[in-house]
């Protein structure tokens, strides 16, 4: 069974340019998360979706970050414009709905802003 | 909000010895405590978790203990092997599952041959 799939694996862009990341969760998982992982740190939640609804986006910097999950399956996370400080790994995870659910993570997209 | 502290940041042990990683949390409402292993270039992978109604849980060479009174939990790995080398993260949430996880900063475990 395929796990959480993210693309691209790596992305290098110049500052002020836009960038987008894509995530395909495990089939049947209603809950989808986007996490930010800075070097040497643990993941930090950016946004959580229940189906197509963003139910927790309190940590998403809305001035430059946006996300969508059309049809409640795949999701994209966009940054426009990117800043040097956005260089990090962006992780997508998914889980079944419910209080006893386990989160499964993708391999992440490593973003470098130069 | 929740704050999770993790120690040590780096741990080097001889192959075959035991390794212990400790975490403390601040929110007394937290009731779910997973541990993740992250290998280079990969996403975190759940290796064991414990809920607040249990004091200890074991799965082969790994075990987790929880002290709710002191608000700390620990990961124990026995008979360490080279493939145990990775970064380990503890996390806590009050939702009973993956929602609302707050992660520690990670421990880089190095197994010396």
mmCIF file of C-alpha atoms in Angstrom:
data_model
loop_
_atom_site.group_PDB
_atom_site.id
_atom_site.type_symbol
_atom_site.label_atom_id
_atom_site.label_comp_id
_atom_site.label_asym_id
_atom_site.label_seq_id
_atom_site.Cartn_x
_atom_site.Cartn_y
_atom_site.Cartn_z
ATOM 1 C CA UNK A 1 0.000 0.000 0.000
ATOM 2 C CA UNK A 2 1.381 3.402 -0.948
ATOM 3 C CA UNK A 3 2.131 5.781 1.863
ATOM 4 C CA UNK A 4 1.821 9.550 1.850
ATOM 5 C CA UNK A 5 3.343 10.865 -1.358
ATOM 6 C CA UNK A 6 4.842 14.318 -1.623
ATOM 7 C CA UNK A 7 6.373 16.174 -4.536
ATOM 8 C CA UNK A 8 8.742 17.575 -5.352
ATOM 9 C CA UNK A 9 11.368 16.103 -3.011
ATOM 10 C CA UNK A 10 13.613 19.108 -3.390
ATOM 11 C CA UNK A 11 13.035 22.665 -4.566
ATOM 12 C CA UNK A 12 15.436 25.582 -4.894
ATOM 13 C CA UNK A 13 13.986 28.990 -5.664
ATOM 14 C CA UNK A 14 15.034 32.602 -5.472
ATOM 15 C CA UNK A 15 13.481 34.792 -2.820
ATOM 16 C CA UNK A 16 10.269 36.550 -3.770
ATOM 17 C CA UNK A 17 9.344 33.723 -6.143
ATOM 18 C CA UNK A 18 6.254 31.551 -5.604
ATOM 19 C CA UNK A 19 6.468 27.850 -4.811
ATOM 20 C CA UNK A 20 3.944 25.044 -4.401
ATOM 21 C CA UNK A 21 4.093 21.640 -2.771
ATOM 22 C CA UNK A 22 1.786 18.737 -3.451
ATOM 23 C CA UNK A 23 0.602 15.928 -1.187
ATOM 24 C CA UNK A 24 -1.345 12.752 -1.862
ATOM 25 C CA UNK A 25 -2.485 11.163 1.420
ATOM 26 C CA UNK A 26 -3.067 7.509 2.151
ATOM 27 C CA UNK A 27 -6.299 6.339 0.550
ATOM 28 C CA UNK A 28 -9.228 6.666 2.915
ATOM 29 C CA UNK A 29 -7.523 9.087 5.287
ATOM 30 C CA UNK A 30 -9.858 12.003 5.906
ATOM 31 C CA UNK A 31 -7.428 14.051 7.960
ATOM 32 C CA UNK A 32 -4.458 15.761 6.323
ATOM 33 C CA UNK A 33 -1.749 17.826 7.981
ATOM 34 C CA UNK A 34 0.973 20.130 6.718
ATOM 35 C CA UNK A 35 3.962 20.518 9.030
ATOM 36 C CA UNK A 36 7.036 22.731 8.868
ATOM 37 C CA UNK A 37 10.330 21.254 10.058
ATOM 38 C CA UNK A 38 13.281 23.579 10.505
ATOM 39 C CA UNK A 39 16.769 22.129 10.692
ATOM 40 C CA UNK A 40 17.376 20.479 14.051
ATOM 41 C CA UNK A 41 13.795 20.977 15.194
ATOM 42 C CA UNK A 42 10.649 18.925 15.523
ATOM 43 C CA UNK A 43 7.735 19.320 13.110
ATOM 44 C CA UNK A 44 5.366 22.233 13.734
ATOM 45 C CA UNK A 45 1.781 22.123 12.525
ATOM 46 C CA UNK A 46 0.818 24.631 9.842
ATOM 47 C CA UNK A 47 -2.683 23.453 8.952
ATOM 48 C CA UNK A 48 -5.016 20.500 9.463
ATOM 49 C CA UNK A 49 -7.824 19.448 7.151
ATOM 50 C CA UNK A 50 -10.823 17.277 7.866
ATOM 51 C CA UNK A 51 -11.878 16.261 4.351
ATOM 52 C CA UNK A 52 -11.864 19.536 2.417
ATOM 53 C CA UNK A 53 -12.325 21.797 5.445
ATOM 54 C CA UNK A 54 -9.387 23.526 7.134
ATOM 55 C CA UNK A 55 -10.204 22.986 10.816
ATOM 56 C CA UNK A 56 -6.965 24.330 12.304
ATOM 57 C CA UNK A 57 -4.941 26.926 10.420
ATOM 58 C CA UNK A 58 -3.998 29.070 13.393
ATOM 59 C CA UNK A 59 -0.253 28.566 12.779
ATOM 60 C CA UNK A 60 -0.356 29.237 9.034
ATOM 61 C CA UNK A 61 1.208 32.618 8.114
ATOM 62 C CA UNK A 62 -1.682 33.741 5.962
ATOM 63 C CA UNK A 63 0.045 36.752 4.473
ATOM 64 C CA UNK A 64 2.198 34.511 2.285
ATOM 65 C CA UNK A 65 1.067 30.921 2.812
ATOM 66 C CA UNK A 66 -2.064 29.315 1.448
ATOM 67 C CA UNK A 67 -3.329 25.781 1.199
ATOM 68 C CA UNK A 68 -6.167 23.920 -0.382
ATOM 69 C CA UNK A 69 -7.562 20.421 -0.401
ATOM 70 C CA UNK A 70 -9.999 20.203 -3.240
ATOM 71 C CA UNK A 71 -12.332 17.195 -3.182
ATOM 72 C CA UNK A 72 -10.914 16.213 0.192
ATOM 73 C CA UNK A 73 -8.037 14.132 -1.179
ATOM 74 C CA UNK A 74 -4.865 15.757 -2.560
ATOM 75 C CA UNK A 75 -3.602 18.988 -1.088
ATOM 76 C CA UNK A 76 -1.293 21.790 -2.156
ATOM 77 C CA UNK A 77 0.606 24.233 0.009
ATOM 78 C CA UNK A 78 1.746 27.462 -1.594
ATOM 79 C CA UNK A 79 4.136 30.208 -0.559
ATOM 80 C CA UNK A 80 4.039 33.534 -2.355
ATOM 81 C CA UNK A 81 6.400 35.291 -2.168
ATOM 82 C CA UNK A 82 9.036 33.053 -0.590
ATOM 83 C CA UNK A 83 11.510 34.497 1.895
ATOM 84 C CA UNK A 84 14.954 33.260 2.931
ATOM 85 C CA UNK A 85 13.543 32.145 6.286
ATOM 86 C CA UNK A 86 11.120 29.779 4.582
ATOM 87 C CA UNK A 87 13.969 27.363 3.850
ATOM 88 C CA UNK A 88 12.924 24.172 5.636
ATOM 89 C CA UNK A 89 11.364 20.765 5.103
ATOM 90 C CA UNK A 90 7.614 20.774 4.522
ATOM 91 C CA UNK A 91 6.006 17.552 5.693
ATOM 92 C CA UNK A 92 2.580 16.247 4.835
ATOM 93 C CA UNK A 93 0.860 13.657 7.018
ATOM 94 C CA UNK A 94 -2.494 11.926 6.999
ATOM 95 C CA UNK A 95 -4.603 9.920 9.391
ATOM 96 C CA UNK A 96 -7.997 8.377 9.789
ATOM 97 C CA UNK A 97 -10.474 10.581 11.599
ATOM 98 C CA UNK A 98 -10.974 9.828 15.242
ATOM 99 C CA UNK A 99 -9.292 10.343 18.570
ATOM 100 C CA UNK A 100 -7.158 7.194 18.412
ATOM 101 C CA UNK A 101 -5.705 7.827 14.982
ATOM 102 C CA UNK A 102 -2.024 7.555 14.062
ATOM 103 C CA UNK A 103 -0.380 10.082 11.745
ATOM 104 C CA UNK A 104 1.600 8.784 8.768
ATOM 105 C CA UNK A 105 4.160 11.162 7.317
ATOM 106 C CA UNK A 106 5.425 11.628 3.806
ATOM 107 C CA UNK A 107 9.120 12.071 2.998
ATOM 108 C CA UNK A 108 8.795 15.832 2.856
ATOM 109 C CA UNK A 109 9.813 18.559 0.434
ATOM 110 C CA UNK A 110 13.090 20.276 1.199
ATOM 111 C CA UNK A 111 12.815 23.933 0.198
ATOM 112 C CA UNK A 112 15.867 26.125 -0.213
ATOM 113 C CA UNK A 113 15.309 29.820 -0.811
ATOM 114 C CA UNK A 114 18.356 31.672 -2.128
ATOM 115 C CA UNK B 1 -0.381 25.896 24.667
ATOM 116 C CA UNK B 2 1.567 22.694 25.126
ATOM 117 C CA UNK B 3 5.351 22.780 25.495
ATOM 118 C CA UNK B 4 7.428 19.615 25.107
ATOM 119 C CA UNK B 5 11.054 19.510 26.227
ATOM 120 C CA UNK B 6 13.301 16.654 25.089
ATOM 121 C CA UNK B 7 16.721 15.556 26.379
ATOM 122 C CA UNK B 8 19.412 14.872 25.437
ATOM 123 C CA UNK B 9 19.796 16.487 22.033
ATOM 124 C CA UNK B 10 22.499 13.965 21.116
ATOM 125 C CA UNK B 11 23.062 10.499 22.592
ATOM 126 C CA UNK B 12 25.916 8.196 21.680
ATOM 127 C CA UNK B 13 25.876 4.597 22.968
ATOM 128 C CA UNK B 14 27.821 1.445 22.246
ATOM 129 C CA UNK B 15 26.086 -1.178 20.155
ATOM 130 C CA UNK B 16 24.282 -3.561 22.455
ATOM 131 C CA UNK B 17 23.864 -1.037 25.258
ATOM 132 C CA UNK B 18 20.598 0.638 26.221
ATOM 133 C CA UNK B 19 19.484 4.160 25.296
ATOM 134 C CA UNK B 20 17.053 6.359 27.199
ATOM 135 C CA UNK B 21 15.476 9.571 25.901
ATOM 136 C CA UNK B 22 13.378 11.746 28.191
ATOM 137 C CA UNK B 23 10.601 14.262 27.571
ATOM 138 C CA UNK B 24 8.549 16.548 29.763
ATOM 139 C CA UNK B 25 5.287 18.233 28.872
ATOM 140 C CA UNK B 26 3.444 21.191 30.325
ATOM 141 C CA UNK B 27 -0.268 20.652 29.598
ATOM 142 C CA UNK B 28 -1.918 18.393 32.154
ATOM 143 C CA UNK B 29 -4.711 17.741 29.625
ATOM 144 C CA UNK B 30 -2.316 15.892 27.303
ATOM 145 C CA UNK B 31 -3.332 12.259 26.991
ATOM 146 C CA UNK B 32 -1.472 10.866 23.991
ATOM 147 C CA UNK B 33 2.313 10.512 23.752
ATOM 148 C CA UNK B 34 3.822 9.087 20.563
ATOM 149 C CA UNK B 35 7.473 8.584 19.680
ATOM 150 C CA UNK B 36 8.694 9.009 16.128
ATOM 151 C CA UNK B 37 11.899 7.870 14.447
ATOM 152 C CA UNK B 38 13.216 9.954 11.570
ATOM 153 C CA UNK B 39 15.985 8.669 9.342
ATOM 154 C CA UNK B 40 17.962 10.952 7.068
ATOM 155 C CA UNK B 41 15.887 12.178 4.156
ATOM 156 C CA UNK B 42 12.703 10.526 5.387
ATOM 157 C CA UNK B 43 9.606 11.589 7.211
ATOM 158 C CA UNK B 44 9.003 10.708 10.874
ATOM 159 C CA UNK B 45 7.680 7.204 11.491
ATOM 160 C CA UNK B 46 5.692 6.197 14.557
ATOM 161 C CA UNK B 47 7.529 3.552 16.580
ATOM 162 C CA UNK B 48 5.499 3.410 19.780
ATOM 163 C CA UNK B 49 2.878 5.433 21.588
ATOM 164 C CA UNK B 50 1.254 5.509 25.011
ATOM 165 C CA UNK B 51 -1.984 6.936 26.334
ATOM 166 C CA UNK B 52 -2.528 8.507 29.719
ATOM 167 C CA UNK B 53 -4.416 5.540 31.142
ATOM 168 C CA UNK B 54 -1.291 3.361 30.869
ATOM 169 C CA UNK B 55 2.012 3.676 32.738
ATOM 170 C CA UNK B 56 4.221 1.544 30.519
ATOM 171 C CA UNK B 57 4.123 -0.069 27.109
ATOM 172 C CA UNK B 58 6.594 -2.422 25.496
ATOM 173 C CA UNK B 59 7.207 -3.605 21.942
ATOM 174 C CA UNK B 60 10.179 -5.931 21.575
ATOM 175 C CA UNK B 61 13.310 -3.834 22.230
ATOM 176 C CA UNK B 62 11.526 -0.532 22.759
ATOM 177 C CA UNK B 63 9.450 0.606 25.701
ATOM 178 C CA UNK B 64 7.855 3.829 26.812
ATOM 179 C CA UNK B 65 7.043 4.882 30.370
ATOM 180 C CA UNK B 66 4.716 7.675 31.453
ATOM 181 C CA UNK B 67 4.582 9.525 34.759
ATOM 182 C CA UNK B 68 1.470 11.715 34.662
ATOM 183 C CA UNK B 69 2.111 13.255 38.058
ATOM 184 C CA UNK B 70 5.547 14.486 37.055
ATOM 185 C CA UNK B 71 4.461 15.100 33.444
ATOM 186 C CA UNK B 72 7.290 13.192 31.892
ATOM 187 C CA UNK B 73 7.662 10.211 29.617
ATOM 188 C CA UNK B 74 10.666 8.275 28.395
ATOM 189 C CA UNK B 75 11.714 6.049 25.521
ATOM 190 C CA UNK B 76 13.890 3.051 26.312
ATOM 191 C CA UNK B 77 15.720 1.089 23.634
ATOM 192 C CA UNK B 78 17.527 -2.062 24.743
ATOM 193 C CA UNK B 79 20.201 -4.058 22.898
ATOM 194 C CA UNK B 80 20.786 -1.199 20.489
ATOM 195 C CA UNK B 81 21.723 -1.990 16.907
ATOM 196 C CA UNK B 82 23.278 0.132 14.125
ATOM 197 C CA UNK B 83 19.888 0.521 12.454
ATOM 198 C CA UNK B 84 18.619 2.307 15.567
ATOM 199 C CA UNK B 85 20.766 5.309 14.610
ATOM 200 C CA UNK B 86 18.337 8.124 13.742
ATOM 201 C CA UNK B 87 16.657 11.205 15.195
ATOM 202 C CA UNK B 88 13.897 10.428 17.673
ATOM 203 C CA UNK B 89 11.050 12.828 18.475
ATOM 204 C CA UNK B 90 8.620 12.709 21.338
ATOM 205 C CA UNK B 91 5.256 14.435 21.041
ATOM 206 C CA UNK B 92 2.150 15.116 23.085
ATOM 207 C CA UNK B 93 -1.467 15.956 22.364
ATOM 208 C CA UNK B 94 -4.684 16.345 24.316
ATOM 209 C CA UNK B 95 -6.926 14.943 21.600
ATOM 210 C CA UNK B 96 -6.082 11.317 22.154
ATOM 211 C CA UNK B 97 -4.555 10.950 18.713
ATOM 212 C CA UNK B 98 -2.654 12.647 15.919
ATOM 213 C CA UNK B 99 -4.556 15.953 16.115
ATOM 214 C CA UNK B 100 -2.812 18.803 17.883
ATOM 215 C CA UNK B 101 0.575 17.112 18.302
ATOM 216 C CA UNK B 102 3.355 19.209 19.824
ATOM 217 C CA UNK B 103 6.808 17.778 19.124
ATOM 218 C CA UNK B 104 10.036 17.941 21.077
ATOM 219 C CA UNK B 105 13.191 19.138 19.359
ATOM 220 C CA UNK B 106 14.536 15.668 18.785
ATOM 221 C CA UNK B 107 17.390 13.444 19.956
ATOM 222 C CA UNK B 108 20.082 12.336 17.551
ATOM 223 C CA UNK B 109 20.881 8.757 18.608
ATOM 224 C CA UNK B 110 24.247 7.455 17.454
ATOM 225 C CA UNK B 111 25.056 3.765 17.848
ATOM 226 C CA UNK B 112 28.815 3.199 18.022
ATOM 227 C CA UNK B 113 29.986 -0.165 16.600
#
